[in-house]
PDB file of C-alpha atoms and ligand atoms in Angstrom:
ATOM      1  CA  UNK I 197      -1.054 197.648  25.691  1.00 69.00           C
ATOM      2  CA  UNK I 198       0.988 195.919  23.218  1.00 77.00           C
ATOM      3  CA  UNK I 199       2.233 197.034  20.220  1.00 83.00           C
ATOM      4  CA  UNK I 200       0.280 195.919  16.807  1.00 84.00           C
ATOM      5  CA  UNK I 201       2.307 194.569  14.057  1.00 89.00           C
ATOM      6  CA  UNK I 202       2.004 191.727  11.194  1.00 94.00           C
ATOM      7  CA  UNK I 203       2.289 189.545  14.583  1.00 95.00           C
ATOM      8  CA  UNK I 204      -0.070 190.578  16.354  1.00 94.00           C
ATOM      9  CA  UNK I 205      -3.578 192.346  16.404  1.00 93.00           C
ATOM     10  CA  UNK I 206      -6.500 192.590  18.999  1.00 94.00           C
ATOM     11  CA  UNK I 207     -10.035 194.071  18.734  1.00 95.00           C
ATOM     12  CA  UNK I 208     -11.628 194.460  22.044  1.00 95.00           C
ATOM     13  CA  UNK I 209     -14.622 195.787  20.252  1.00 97.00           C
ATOM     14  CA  UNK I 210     -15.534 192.403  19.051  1.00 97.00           C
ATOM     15  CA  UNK I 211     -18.372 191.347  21.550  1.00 97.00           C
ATOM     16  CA  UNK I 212     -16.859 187.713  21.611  1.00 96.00           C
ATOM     17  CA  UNK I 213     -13.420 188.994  23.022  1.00 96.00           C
ATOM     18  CA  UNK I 214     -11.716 187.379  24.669  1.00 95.00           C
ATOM     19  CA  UNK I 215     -13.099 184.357  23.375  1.00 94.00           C
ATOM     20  CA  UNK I 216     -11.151 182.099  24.691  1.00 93.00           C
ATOM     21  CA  UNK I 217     -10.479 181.647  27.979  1.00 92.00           C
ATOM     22  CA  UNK I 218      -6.735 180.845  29.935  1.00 93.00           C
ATOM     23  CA  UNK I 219      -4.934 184.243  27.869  1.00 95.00           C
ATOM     24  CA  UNK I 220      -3.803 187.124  29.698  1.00 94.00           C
ATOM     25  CA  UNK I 221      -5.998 189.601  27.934  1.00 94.00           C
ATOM     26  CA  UNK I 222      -3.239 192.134  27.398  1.00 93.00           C
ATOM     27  CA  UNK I 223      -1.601 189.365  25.237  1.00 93.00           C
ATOM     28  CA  UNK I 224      -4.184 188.169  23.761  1.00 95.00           C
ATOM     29  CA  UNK I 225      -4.314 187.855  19.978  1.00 96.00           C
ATOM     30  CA  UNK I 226      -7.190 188.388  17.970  1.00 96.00           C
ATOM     31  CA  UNK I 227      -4.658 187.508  14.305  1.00 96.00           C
ATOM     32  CA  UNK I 228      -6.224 184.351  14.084  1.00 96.00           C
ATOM     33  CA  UNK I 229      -9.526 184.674  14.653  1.00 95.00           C
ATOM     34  CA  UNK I 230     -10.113 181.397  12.277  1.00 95.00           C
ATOM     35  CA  UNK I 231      -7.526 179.281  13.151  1.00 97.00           C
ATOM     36  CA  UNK I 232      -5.467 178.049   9.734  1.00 96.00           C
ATOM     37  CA  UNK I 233      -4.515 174.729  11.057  1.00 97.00           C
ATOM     38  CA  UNK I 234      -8.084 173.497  11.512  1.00 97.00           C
ATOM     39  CA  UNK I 235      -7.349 171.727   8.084  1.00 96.00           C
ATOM     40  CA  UNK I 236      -4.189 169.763   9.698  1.00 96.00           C
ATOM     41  CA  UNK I 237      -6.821 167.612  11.315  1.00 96.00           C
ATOM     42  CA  UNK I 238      -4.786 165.653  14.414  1.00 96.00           C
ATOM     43  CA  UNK I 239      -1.255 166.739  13.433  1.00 95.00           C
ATOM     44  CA  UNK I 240      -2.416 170.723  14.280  1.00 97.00           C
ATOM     45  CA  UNK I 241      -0.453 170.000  17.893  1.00 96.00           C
ATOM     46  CA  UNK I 242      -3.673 172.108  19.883  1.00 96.00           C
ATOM     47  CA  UNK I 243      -6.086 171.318  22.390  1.00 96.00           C
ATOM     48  CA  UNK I 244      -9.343 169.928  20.596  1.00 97.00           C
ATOM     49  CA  UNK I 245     -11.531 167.746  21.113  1.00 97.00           C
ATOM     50  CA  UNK I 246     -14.212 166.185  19.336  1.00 97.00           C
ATOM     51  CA  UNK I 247     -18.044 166.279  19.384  1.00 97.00           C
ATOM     52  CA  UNK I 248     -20.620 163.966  19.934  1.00 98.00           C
ATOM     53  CA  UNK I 249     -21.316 163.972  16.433  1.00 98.00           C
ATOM     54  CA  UNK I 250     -17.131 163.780  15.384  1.00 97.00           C
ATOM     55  CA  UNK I 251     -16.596 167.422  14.907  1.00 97.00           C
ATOM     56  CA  UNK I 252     -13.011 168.623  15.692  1.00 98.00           C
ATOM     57  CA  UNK I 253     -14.163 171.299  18.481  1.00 97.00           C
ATOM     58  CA  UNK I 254     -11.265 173.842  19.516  1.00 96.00           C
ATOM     59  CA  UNK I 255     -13.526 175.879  22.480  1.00 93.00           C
ATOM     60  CA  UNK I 256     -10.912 174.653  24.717  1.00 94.00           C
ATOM     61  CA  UNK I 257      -7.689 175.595  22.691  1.00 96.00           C
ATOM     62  CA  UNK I 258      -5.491 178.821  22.632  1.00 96.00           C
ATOM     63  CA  UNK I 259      -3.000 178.076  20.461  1.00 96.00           C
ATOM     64  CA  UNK I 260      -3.550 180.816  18.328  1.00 96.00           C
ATOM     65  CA  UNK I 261      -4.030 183.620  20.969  1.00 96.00           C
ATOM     66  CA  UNK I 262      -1.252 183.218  22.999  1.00 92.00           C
ATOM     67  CA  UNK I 263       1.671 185.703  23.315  1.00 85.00           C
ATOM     68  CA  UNK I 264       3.387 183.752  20.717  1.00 91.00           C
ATOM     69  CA  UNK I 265       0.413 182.270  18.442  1.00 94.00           C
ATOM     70  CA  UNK I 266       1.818 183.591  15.335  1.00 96.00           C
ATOM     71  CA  UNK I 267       5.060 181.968  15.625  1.00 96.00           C
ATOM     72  CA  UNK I 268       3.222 178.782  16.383  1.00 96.00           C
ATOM     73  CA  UNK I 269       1.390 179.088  13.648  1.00 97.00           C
ATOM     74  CA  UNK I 270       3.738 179.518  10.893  1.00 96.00           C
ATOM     75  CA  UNK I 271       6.039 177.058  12.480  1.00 96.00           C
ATOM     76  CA  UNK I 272       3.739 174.526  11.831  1.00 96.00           C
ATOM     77  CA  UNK I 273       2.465 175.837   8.402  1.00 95.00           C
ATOM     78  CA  UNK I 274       6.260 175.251   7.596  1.00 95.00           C
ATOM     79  CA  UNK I 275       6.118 171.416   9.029  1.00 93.00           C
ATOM     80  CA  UNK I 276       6.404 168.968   6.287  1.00 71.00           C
TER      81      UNK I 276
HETATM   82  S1  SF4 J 277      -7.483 176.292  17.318  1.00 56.38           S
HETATM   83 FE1  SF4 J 277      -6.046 174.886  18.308  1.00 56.38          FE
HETATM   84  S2  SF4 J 277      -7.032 172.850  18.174  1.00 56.38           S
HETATM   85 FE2  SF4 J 277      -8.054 174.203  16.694  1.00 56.38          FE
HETATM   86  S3  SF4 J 277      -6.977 173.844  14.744  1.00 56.38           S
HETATM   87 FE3  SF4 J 277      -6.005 175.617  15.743  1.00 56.38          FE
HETATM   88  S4  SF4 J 277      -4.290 174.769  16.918  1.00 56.38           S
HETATM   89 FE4  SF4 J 277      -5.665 173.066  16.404  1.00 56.38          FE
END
């Protein structure tokens, strides 16, 4: 098992995990469990998709669980 750090975190208690699918579950990381680029809209670079009724819908992304979804995440926190 992977180390923690401010990088990365898991709980395999949680009775959703893993709750995405397409991570190797050893790498997966539970960090951000809300995903902080859900405000970006189109420019957050993932793999939504929207609903019938227009709601951004990120079942399908991972993003923010892979084995480097906290670099990925403040990269784009640091976009302009
Ligand atoms: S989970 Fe993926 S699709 Fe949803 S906001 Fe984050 S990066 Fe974008």
């Amino acid at each position: 098992m992977r180390d923690f750090d401010h990088t990365f975190f898991q709980n395999r208690a949680c009775k959703y995990f893993p709750c995405h699918k397409g991570v190797d579950e050893e790498d997966f990381n539970c960090l951000f469990c809300y995903c902080p680029l859900y405000f970006l809209g189109e420019r957050c670079g993932g793999d939504f998709s929207y609903t019938e009724s227009g709601i951004k819908n990120c079942k399908s992304c991972t993003r923010p669980h892979g084995n480097d979804g906290y670099g990925y995440i403040t990269g784009k926190l640091k976009e302009k």
